[in-house]
CSV table of C-alpha atoms in Angstrom, one decimal:
chain,number,residue,atom,x,y,z
A,1,MET,CA,-41.3,-33.2,24.2
A,2,PRO,CA,-38.3,-30.8,24.1
A,3,ALA,CA,-38.9,-27.3,25.3
A,4,VAL,CA,-37.3,-24.3,23.6
A,5,THR,CA,-35.6,-22.5,26.3
A,6,GLY,CA,-33.7,-19.3,26.6
A,7,ILE,CA,-35.3,-17.7,23.6
A,8,GLY,CA,-38.6,-16.2,24.8
A,9,ARG,CA,-41.9,-15.4,23.1
A,10,THR,CA,-40.3,-13.0,20.5
A,11,ALA,CA,-38.8,-16.1,18.8
A,12,LEU,CA,-42.3,-17.0,17.7
A,13,ALA,CA,-42.4,-14.3,15.2
A,14,GLN,CA,-39.2,-15.6,13.5
A,15,VAL,CA,-40.5,-19.2,13.1
A,16,PRO,CA,-41.8,-20.3,9.7
A,17,ASP,CA,-45.5,-20.9,9.6
A,18,ARG,CA,-45.3,-24.6,8.8
A,19,CYS,CA,-43.0,-25.3,11.7
A,20,GLU,CA,-44.9,-26.9,14.6
A,21,ILE,CA,-44.1,-25.3,17.9
A,22,LEU,CA,-45.1,-27.4,20.8
A,23,THR,CA,-44.0,-25.4,23.7
A,24,VAL,CA,-42.3,-22.1,24.2
A,25,SER,CA,-41.1,-21.5,27.7
A,26,GLU,CA,-40.2,-18.2,29.5
A,27,PRO,CA,-36.5,-17.2,29.2
A,28,ASP,CA,-34.3,-19.2,31.5
A,29,PRO,CA,-33.3,-16.7,34.3
A,30,GLN,CA,-29.8,-18.3,34.6
A,31,LEU,CA,-29.2,-18.0,30.9
A,32,SER,CA,-30.5,-14.4,30.9
A,33,ALA,CA,-28.1,-13.5,33.7
A,34,LEU,CA,-25.2,-15.0,31.8
A,35,SER,CA,-26.3,-13.2,28.7
A,36,GLY,CA,-26.3,-9.9,30.6
A,37,ALA,CA,-22.9,-10.6,32.0
A,38,LEU,CA,-21.6,-11.4,28.6
A,39,GLU,CA,-23.0,-8.2,27.2
A,40,GLU,CA,-21.4,-6.2,30.0
A,41,ILE,CA,-18.0,-7.7,29.6
A,42,VAL,CA,-18.0,-7.4,25.8
A,43,ALA,CA,-19.4,-3.9,25.8
A,44,ARG,CA,-16.4,-2.6,27.7
A,45,SER,CA,-14.0,-3.9,25.1
A,46,GLU,CA,-16.3,-3.0,22.2
A,47,ARG,CA,-16.6,0.6,23.2
A,48,PHE,CA,-12.9,1.0,23.3
A,49,VAL,CA,-12.3,-0.7,19.9
A,50,ARG,CA,-15.1,1.4,18.4
A,51,GLU,CA,-13.5,4.7,19.6
A,52,ILE,CA,-10.1,3.7,18.2
A,53,GLY,CA,-11.6,2.4,15.0
A,54,LEU,CA,-13.5,5.6,14.3
A,55,ARG,CA,-10.3,7.5,14.3
A,56,HIS,CA,-9.1,5.4,11.4
A,57,GLY,CA,-12.3,5.6,9.5
A,58,LEU,CA,-13.4,2.0,10.2
A,59,LEU,CA,-17.0,1.3,9.5
A,60,ALA,CA,-19.3,0.6,12.5
A,61,ALA,CA,-20.3,-2.6,10.7
A,62,ASP,CA,-16.6,-3.8,10.9
A,63,VAL,CA,-16.6,-3.5,14.6
A,64,ASP,CA,-20.1,-5.0,14.9
A,65,GLU,CA,-19.0,-8.1,12.9
A,66,ILE,CA,-15.9,-8.6,15.1
A,67,PHE,CA,-17.9,-8.4,18.3
A,68,GLN,CA,-20.6,-10.7,17.1
A,69,GLU,CA,-17.8,-13.2,16.8
A,70,VAL,CA,-16.5,-12.3,20.2
A,71,ARG,CA,-19.9,-13.0,21.8
A,72,ILE,CA,-20.1,-16.3,20.1
A,73,LYS,CA,-16.6,-17.3,21.1
A,74,LEU,CA,-17.1,-16.4,24.7
A,75,TRP,CA,-20.5,-18.1,24.9
A,76,GLN,CA,-19.1,-21.3,23.4
A,77,ALA,CA,-16.0,-21.2,25.6
A,78,ARG,CA,-17.9,-20.5,28.8
A,79,PRO,CA,-16.7,-23.1,31.3
A,80,ASP,CA,-19.5,-24.8,33.2
A,81,GLY,CA,-20.4,-23.1,36.4
A,82,GLU,CA,-18.0,-20.3,35.9
A,83,LYS,CA,-19.5,-16.8,36.0
A,84,ILE,CA,-18.9,-15.1,32.7
A,85,SER,CA,-18.4,-11.8,34.4
A,86,ALA,CA,-15.4,-13.2,36.2
A,87,LEU,CA,-13.6,-13.8,33.0
A,88,PRO,CA,-10.3,-11.8,33.1
A,89,SER,CA,-10.0,-8.9,30.6
A,90,SER,CA,-7.0,-10.7,29.0
A,91,TYR,CA,-9.3,-13.5,28.1
A,92,VAL,CA,-11.8,-11.1,26.4
A,93,TYR,CA,-8.8,-9.4,24.7
A,94,LYS,CA,-7.6,-12.8,23.3
A,95,ALA,CA,-11.1,-13.6,22.2
A,96,ALA,CA,-11.5,-10.3,20.4
A,97,LEU,CA,-8.2,-10.6,18.6
A,98,SER,CA,-8.9,-14.1,17.6
A,99,ALA,CA,-12.4,-13.0,16.4
A,100,ALA,CA,-10.9,-10.2,14.4
A,101,ARG,CA,-8.5,-12.5,12.7
A,102,ASP,CA,-11.3,-15.0,11.9
A,103,VAL,CA,-13.5,-12.3,10.5
A,104,LEU,CA,-10.7,-10.9,8.3
A,105,ARG,CA,-9.7,-14.4,7.1
A,106,ARG,CA,-13.3,-15.1,6.2
A,107,ARG,CA,-13.5,-11.8,4.2
A,108,ARG,CA,-10.4,-12.6,2.3
A,109,ARG,CA,-11.6,-16.1,1.4
A,110,SER,CA,-14.9,-14.6,0.3
A,111,ALA,CA,-13.2,-11.9,-1.8
A,112,GLU,CA,-10.9,-14.5,-3.4
A,113,ARG,CA,-13.9,-16.5,-4.5
A,114,SER,CA,-15.4,-13.5,-6.1
A,115,TYR,CA,-12.2,-12.8,-7.9
A,116,GLU,CA,-12.4,-16.3,-9.4
A,117,LEU,CA,-16.0,-15.8,-10.4
A,118,ASP,CA,-15.3,-12.4,-11.9
A,119,ASP,CA,-11.7,-12.6,-13.1
A,120,LEU,CA,-11.5,-9.1,-14.6
A,121,PRO,CA,-9.1,-6.5,-13.4
A,122,GLU,CA,-10.8,-3.6,-11.6
A,123,VAL,CA,-10.9,-0.5,-13.7
A,124,HIS,CA,-10.3,2.7,-11.7
A,125,VAL,CA,-12.2,5.6,-13.3
A,126,THR,CA,-10.8,9.0,-12.4
A,127,ALA,CA,-13.2,11.7,-11.5
A,128,HIS,CA,-11.4,14.1,-13.7
A,129,GLU,CA,-13.2,13.8,-17.0
A,130,ASP,CA,-11.4,16.6,-18.8
A,131,SER,CA,-8.4,15.1,-20.4
A,132,ALA,CA,-5.8,17.9,-19.7
A,133,GLY,CA,-6.7,17.9,-16.0
A,134,ALA,CA,-6.8,14.2,-15.9
A,135,VAL,CA,-3.3,13.9,-17.4
A,136,GLU,CA,-1.9,16.5,-15.1
A,137,ARG,CA,-3.4,14.8,-12.1
A,138,SER,CA,-2.2,11.4,-13.2
A,139,GLU,CA,1.3,12.7,-13.7
A,140,LEU,CA,1.3,14.3,-10.3
A,141,LEU,CA,0.1,11.1,-8.7
A,142,ALA,CA,2.8,9.1,-10.5
A,143,ALA,CA,5.5,11.6,-9.4
A,144,VAL,CA,4.4,11.4,-5.7
A,145,GLY,CA,4.3,7.6,-5.8
A,146,ARG,CA,7.7,7.4,-7.5
A,147,GLU,CA,9.5,9.9,-5.2
A,148,VAL,CA,8.1,8.3,-2.1
A,149,GLU,CA,9.3,5.0,-3.3
A,150,ARG,CA,12.8,6.4,-3.7
A,151,LEU,CA,13.1,7.4,0.0
A,152,ALA,CA,15.3,5.3,2.2
A,153,ALA,CA,13.4,2.5,4.0
A,154,PRO,CA,12.8,3.8,7.5
A,155,ARG,CA,12.1,7.3,6.3
A,156,ARG,CA,9.8,6.0,3.6
A,157,VAL,CA,7.7,4.1,6.0
A,158,ALA,CA,7.5,7.1,8.4
A,159,VAL,CA,6.5,9.3,5.5
A,160,ARG,CA,3.9,6.8,4.2
A,161,MET,CA,2.4,6.5,7.6
A,162,HIS,CA,2.2,10.3,7.9
A,163,LEU,CA,0.7,10.7,4.5
A,164,SER,CA,-1.8,7.9,5.3
A,165,GLY,CA,-3.0,9.9,8.3
A,166,TYR,CA,-1.2,8.5,11.3
A,167,GLY,CA,-0.1,10.9,13.9
A,168,ARG,CA,3.5,11.0,15.2
A,169,GLU,CA,2.7,9.2,18.4
A,170,GLU,CA,0.9,6.5,16.5
A,171,ILE,CA,3.9,6.0,14.2
A,172,ALA,CA,6.2,5.8,17.2
A,173,SER,CA,3.8,3.3,18.9
A,174,ILE,CA,3.4,1.1,15.8
A,175,MET,CA,7.1,1.1,14.9
A,176,GLY,CA,8.4,0.8,18.4
A,177,TRP,CA,10.5,4.0,17.9
A,178,SER,CA,11.3,6.7,20.4
A,179,GLU,CA,9.7,10.1,20.0
A,180,ALA,CA,13.1,11.5,18.8
A,181,LYS,CA,13.7,8.8,16.3
A,182,THR,CA,10.2,9.1,14.9
A,183,ARG,CA,10.5,12.9,14.6
A,184,ASN,CA,13.9,12.7,12.9
A,185,LEU,CA,12.9,10.0,10.5
A,186,LEU,CA,9.7,11.8,9.6
A,187,TYR,CA,11.1,15.2,9.1
A,188,ARG,CA,14.1,14.0,7.2
A,189,GLY,CA,11.9,11.9,5.0
A,190,LEU,CA,9.5,14.8,4.4
A,191,ASP,CA,12.4,17.1,3.6
A,192,ASP,CA,13.9,14.5,1.2
A,193,LEU,CA,10.5,14.1,-0.4
A,194,ARG,CA,10.0,17.9,-0.8
A,195,GLY,CA,13.5,18.1,-2.4
A,196,ARG,CA,12.9,15.3,-4.8
A,197,LEU,CA,9.5,16.6,-5.8
A,198,ARG,CA,11.0,20.1,-6.4
A,199,ALA,CA,13.6,18.5,-8.6
A,200,ALA,CA,10.8,16.9,-10.5
A,201,GLY,CA,9.2,20.3,-11.0
A,202,ILE,CA,6.6,20.1,-8.2
A,203,THR,CA,6.8,22.7,-5.5
A,204,VAL,CA,5.5,21.6,-2.1
A,205,GLU,CA,4.7,24.4,0.4
A,206,ASP,CA,7.4,24.7,3.0
A,207,ALA,CA,5.3,24.3,6.1
A,208,TRP,CA,6.4,21.2,7.9
B,1,VAL,CA,2.3,24.4,-5.7
B,2,VAL,CA,1.1,21.5,-3.6
B,3,THR,CA,0.3,22.1,0.0
B,4,PRO,CA,1.2,19.5,2.6
B,5,HIS,CA,-2.5,18.8,3.0
B,6,ASN,CA,-2.9,18.2,-0.8
B,7,LEU,CA,0.1,15.9,-0.7
B,8,ARG,CA,-1.7,13.7,1.8
B,9,GLU,CA,-4.8,13.7,-0.4
B,10,LEU,CA,-2.7,12.8,-3.4
B,11,TYR,CA,-1.0,10.0,-1.6
B,12,GLN,CA,-4.3,8.6,-0.4
B,13,GLU,CA,-5.8,8.9,-3.9
B,14,LEU,CA,-2.7,7.1,-5.3
B,15,VAL,CA,-3.1,4.2,-2.8
B,16,ALA,CA,-6.8,3.9,-3.6
B,17,ALA,CA,-6.1,3.8,-7.3
B,18,ARG,CA,-3.2,1.3,-7.0
B,19,THR,CA,-4.9,-1.2,-4.8
B,20,ALA,CA,-4.7,-4.6,-6.4
B,21,THR,CA,-7.8,-6.8,-7.2
B,22,THR,CA,-6.1,-9.9,-5.9
B,23,ARG,CA,-4.3,-10.4,-2.6
B,24,ALA,CA,-1.5,-12.6,-3.8
B,25,GLU,CA,1.2,-10.1,-2.6
B,26,CYS,CA,-0.5,-9.3,0.7
B,27,PRO,CA,0.8,-10.4,4.0
B,28,SER,CA,-1.3,-12.9,5.9
B,29,ILE,CA,-3.8,-11.9,8.6
B,30,ASP,CA,-1.5,-13.5,11.2
B,31,VAL,CA,1.4,-11.4,10.1
B,32,LEU,CA,-0.7,-8.2,10.3
B,33,SER,CA,-2.0,-9.3,13.7
B,34,ASP,CA,1.6,-9.8,15.0
B,35,ILE,CA,2.6,-6.3,13.8
B,36,ALA,CA,-0.5,-4.8,15.4
B,37,GLU,CA,0.5,-6.5,18.6
B,38,GLY,CA,4.1,-5.3,18.3
B,39,GLU,CA,5.4,-8.9,18.2
B,40,THR,CA,7.8,-8.5,15.3
B,41,THR,CA,11.2,-7.1,14.7
B,42,GLU,CA,11.7,-3.6,13.3
B,43,ARG,CA,12.9,-5.1,10.0
B,44,GLU,CA,9.8,-7.1,9.6
B,45,ARG,CA,7.6,-4.2,10.5
B,46,LEU,CA,9.3,-2.0,7.9
B,47,ALA,CA,9.0,-4.6,5.2
B,48,VAL,CA,5.3,-5.4,5.9
B,49,LEU,CA,4.1,-1.9,6.5
B,50,ASP,CA,5.8,-0.7,3.3
B,51,HIS,CA,3.2,-2.9,1.6
B,52,VAL,CA,0.3,-2.2,4.0
B,53,LEU,CA,0.6,1.6,3.5
B,54,GLN,CA,0.2,1.1,-0.3
B,55,CYS,CA,-2.7,-1.3,-0.2
B,56,SER,CA,-6.1,-0.1,1.0
B,57,HIS,CA,-7.3,-3.6,1.7
B,58,CYS,CA,-4.3,-4.4,4.0
B,59,LYS,CA,-4.5,-1.0,5.6
B,60,ARG,CA,-8.2,-1.5,6.6
B,61,GLU,CA,-7.4,-4.9,8.0
B,62,PHE,CA,-4.4,-3.6,9.9
B,63,ASP,CA,-6.4,-0.7,11.4
B,64,GLN,CA,-9.1,-3.2,12.6
B,65,LEU,CA,-6.5,-5.4,14.2
B,66,ARG,CA,-4.8,-2.4,15.7
B,67,ALA,CA,-8.0,-1.1,17.2
B,68,VAL,CA,-8.5,-4.5,18.9
B,69,ALA,CA,-4.8,-4.8,19.9
B,70,ALA,CA,-5.0,-1.4,21.5
B,71,THR,CA,-7.4,-2.9,24.1
B,72,ARG,CA,-4.8,-5.3,25.4
B,73,PRO,CA,-4.6,-5.2,29.2
B,74,SER,CA,-0.9,-4.9,30.0
B,75,PRO,CA,0.8,-4.3,33.3
B,76,HIS,CA,3.8,-3.2,31.2
B,77,ARG,CA,1.8,-0.4,29.8
B,78,LEU,CA,1.3,1.0,33.3
B,79,LEU,CA,4.9,0.5,34.2
B,80,PHE,CA,6.0,2.3,31.0
B,81,ALA,CA,3.7,5.2,31.8
B,82,GLN,CA,5.2,5.4,35.3
B,83,ARG,CA,8.7,5.3,33.9
B,84,LEU,CA,7.8,7.9,31.4
B,85,ALA,CA,6.4,10.2,34.1
B,86,LEU,CA,9.5,9.7,36.2
B,87,ALA,CA,11.8,10.4,33.3
B,88,ALA,CA,9.9,13.5,32.4
B,89,GLY,CA,10.2,14.7,36.0
B,90,VAL,CA,13.9,14.2,36.0
B,91,LEU,CA,14.3,15.9,32.6
B,92,LEU,CA,12.3,18.9,33.8
B,93,ALA,CA,14.5,19.2,36.9
B,94,VAL,CA,17.8,19.0,35.2
B,95,SER,CA,17.2,20.6,31.8
B,96,GLY,CA,14.1,22.8,32.1
B,97,PRO,CA,14.0,24.5,28.6
B,98,LEU,CA,14.9,21.3,26.7
B,99,ALA,CA,12.4,19.2,28.6
B,100,TYR,CA,9.7,21.8,28.2
B,101,TRP,CA,10.4,21.8,24.5
B,102,VAL,CA,10.3,18.1,24.1
B,103,ALA,CA,7.2,17.6,26.4
B,104,SER,CA,5.2,20.2,24.6
B,105,GLY,CA,6.2,19.2,21.1
B,106,ARG,CA,3.2,19.2,18.7
B,107,ASP,CA,2.7,16.6,16.1
B,108,ALA,CA,3.8,16.8,12.5
B,109,GLU,CA,0.4,17.8,11.3
B,110,ASP,CA,0.4,20.8,13.6
B,111,ARG,CA,3.7,21.9,12.2
B,112,PHE,CA,2.4,21.2,8.7
B,113,ARG,CA,-0.3,23.7,9.3
B,114,SER,CA,1.6,26.2,11.4
B,115,GLY,CA,3.0,28.1,8.4
B,116,SER,CA,5.8,29.3,10.6
B,117,SER,CA,8.8,31.0,9.0
B,118,ASP,CA,12.0,28.9,8.7
B,119,VAL,CA,15.2,29.2,10.6
B,120,THR,CA,18.1,30.0,8.4
B,121,LEU,CA,21.3,28.1,9.1
B,122,VAL,CA,24.5,30.1,8.5
B,123,SER,CA,27.4,27.8,9.4
B,124,PRO,CA,28.4,25.1,8.6
B,125,VAL,CA,26.9,25.5,5.1
B,126,ALA,CA,25.6,22.5,3.2
B,127,ASN,CA,28.3,19.8,2.7
B,128,ALA,CA,31.0,21.9,4.4
B,129,GLU,CA,33.3,20.6,7.1
B,130,LEU,CA,32.5,21.7,10.6
B,131,GLY,CA,34.8,24.7,11.4
B,132,PRO,CA,37.8,24.4,13.8
B,133,GLY,CA,35.8,26.2,16.5
B,134,ARG,CA,33.1,23.5,16.2
B,135,THR,CA,30.6,26.3,16.1
B,136,LEU,CA,27.0,26.2,14.7
B,137,VAL,CA,25.5,29.5,13.7
B,138,TRP,CA,22.0,30.4,12.5
B,139,ARG,CA,20.0,33.6,12.1
B,140,ALA,CA,17.7,34.9,14.8
B,141,VAL,CA,14.0,34.4,14.5
B,142,PRO,CA,12.1,37.3,16.1
B,143,GLY,CA,10.1,36.4,19.2
B,144,THR,CA,12.1,33.2,19.9
B,145,GLU,CA,12.5,32.1,23.5
B,146,SER,CA,14.9,29.3,22.9
B,147,TYR,CA,16.5,27.2,20.1
B,148,LEU,CA,16.9,23.5,20.0
B,149,VAL,CA,19.9,22.4,18.0
B,150,GLU,CA,20.5,18.8,16.9
B,151,ILE,CA,23.2,17.0,15.1
B,152,LEU,CA,22.2,13.7,13.5
B,153,ASP,CA,24.4,10.9,12.1
B,154,SER,CA,23.8,9.0,8.9
B,155,ALA,CA,21.6,6.5,10.8
B,156,ASP,CA,19.3,9.3,11.9
B,157,ALA,CA,20.4,9.0,15.5
B,158,VAL,CA,20.8,12.2,17.5
B,159,VAL,CA,24.5,12.6,18.4
B,160,TYR,CA,24.2,16.0,20.0
B,161,SER,CA,21.4,18.2,21.1
B,162,VAL,CA,21.3,21.4,23.1
B,163,ALA,CA,18.8,24.1,23.9
B,164,VAL,CA,20.1,27.6,23.8
B,165,ALA,CA,18.8,31.2,23.9
B,166,ASP,CA,21.6,32.5,21.6
B,167,THR,CA,21.9,32.0,17.8
B,168,MET,CA,25.1,30.0,18.2
B,169,ALA,CA,26.1,26.7,19.8
B,170,ILE,CA,29.6,25.2,20.3
B,171,VAL,CA,29.8,21.4,19.9
B,172,PRO,CA,31.8,20.3,23.0
B,173,ASN,CA,34.9,18.2,22.5
B,174,SER,CA,33.2,15.4,24.4
B,175,ILE,CA,31.0,14.9,21.3
B,176,VAL,CA,33.1,12.9,18.9
B,177,LEU,CA,32.3,13.5,15.3
B,178,VAL,CA,34.2,11.3,12.8
B,179,ARG,CA,36.3,13.4,10.5
B,180,GLY,CA,34.8,13.5,7.0
B,181,ALA,CA,31.7,11.5,8.0
B,182,PRO,CA,28.3,12.8,6.9
B,183,TYR,CA,26.1,14.5,9.5
B,184,ASP,CA,23.1,16.7,9.4
B,185,TRP,CA,22.2,19.6,11.7
B,186,TRP,CA,19.1,21.6,12.2
B,187,VAL,CA,17.5,24.1,14.5
B,188,ARG,CA,14.0,24.5,15.9
B,189,ALA,CA,13.0,27.9,17.3
B,190,ARG,CA,10.3,28.1,19.9
B,191,GLY,CA,8.6,31.4,20.6
B,192,ALA,CA,7.2,32.5,24.0
B,193,ASP,CA,3.7,31.9,22.6
B,194,GLY,CA,4.5,28.3,21.9
B,195,ARG,CA,4.8,28.7,18.1
B,196,GLU,CA,7.6,26.9,16.4
B,197,ALA,CA,9.8,27.4,13.3
B,198,ARG,CA,12.4,25.1,12.1
B,199,SER,CA,15.3,25.0,9.6
B,200,MET,CA,16.0,22.5,6.9
B,201,LEU,CA,18.3,19.6,7.7
B,202,VAL,CA,21.7,20.7,6.4
B,203,PRO,CA,24.3,18.1,5.7
B,204,PHE,CA,27.9,18.7,6.8
B,205,ARG,CA,31.1,16.7,7.4
B,206,GLY,CA,32.5,15.9,10.8
B,207,ARG,CA,35.7,17.2,12.1
């Protein structure tokens, strides 16, 4: 008769009534130790990702989902006899990145299925109900979009990143640019944008 | 009048409103992951990020991948930090005011909010040729400790920079400017209290 190991008595509460449980053993100490080591090694990486993610407005659930996947991957890939705590950090990193890719691919597939089911374009309702205000806002948005689009490529990306909330150091890090190059592209781009908006009748405060 | 802060809000509202309902145009997760890891060329990064920064779906995915990619254990990162510290030390030793300026530079957002007064450039004026004395002149900003002057070429590379206490700088003959070629120059003024003001970028022609 097979024993259910490594789950513990709490599992009883999750088992459907009609299922016949024959024996439930105490948690396997070896498995518990491995589980603790897994948690320890994952928690280090997870904490870091959570901190960085928060700065970009990522939801805690996003990080949770990725690290659930990391736990599963590490658990499945655990070589026999090898202590999980001895896994190098580069291994955990690769598992985390692979997990993130898997989670995002899954989400895309799921979203694509929902597009097929509900093949209607999304309607964006503006919060500005009064028509004059809404028209003005809409024209302003269109002008900003149009003038950003007209900037030269490297400046445009630097400006888009800045307007999206990335700091100058982050822009330099993502683009692989030096501090001086980032600064010059960003300020030239912002100056260009200000000039273009001014020509379009929109004054942007001169404070950058 | 739109403030720089409003401009950010407008841009983000625009991106949220524009985001497509299908992902046909979106780069693959693998491509986003490669960019987050810094594994692509600058050209690819520019092309892909131009889309990512206009698509809230892609931006969210990219930020997730970047948050994970930032945990990469890399000996190169340490070496880079060491090299950076060494370079900063050398810079401080040989060009104190300039290095101090660079090292203590605040990010764009700070400048956005600083509300500091601009520096007015006097000569060369917009689109003029640099004078025979190769002299750059600007107006004094009260309370300024030093000015950083930069000349940039059409590829946005800094071809000349110097930190001075005066309101004039002479471009040395060792700096070759192509006659008639387009350049920009600008000045940043730094006060003793750390506040900064800056000029517009003014285009001029080389001589």
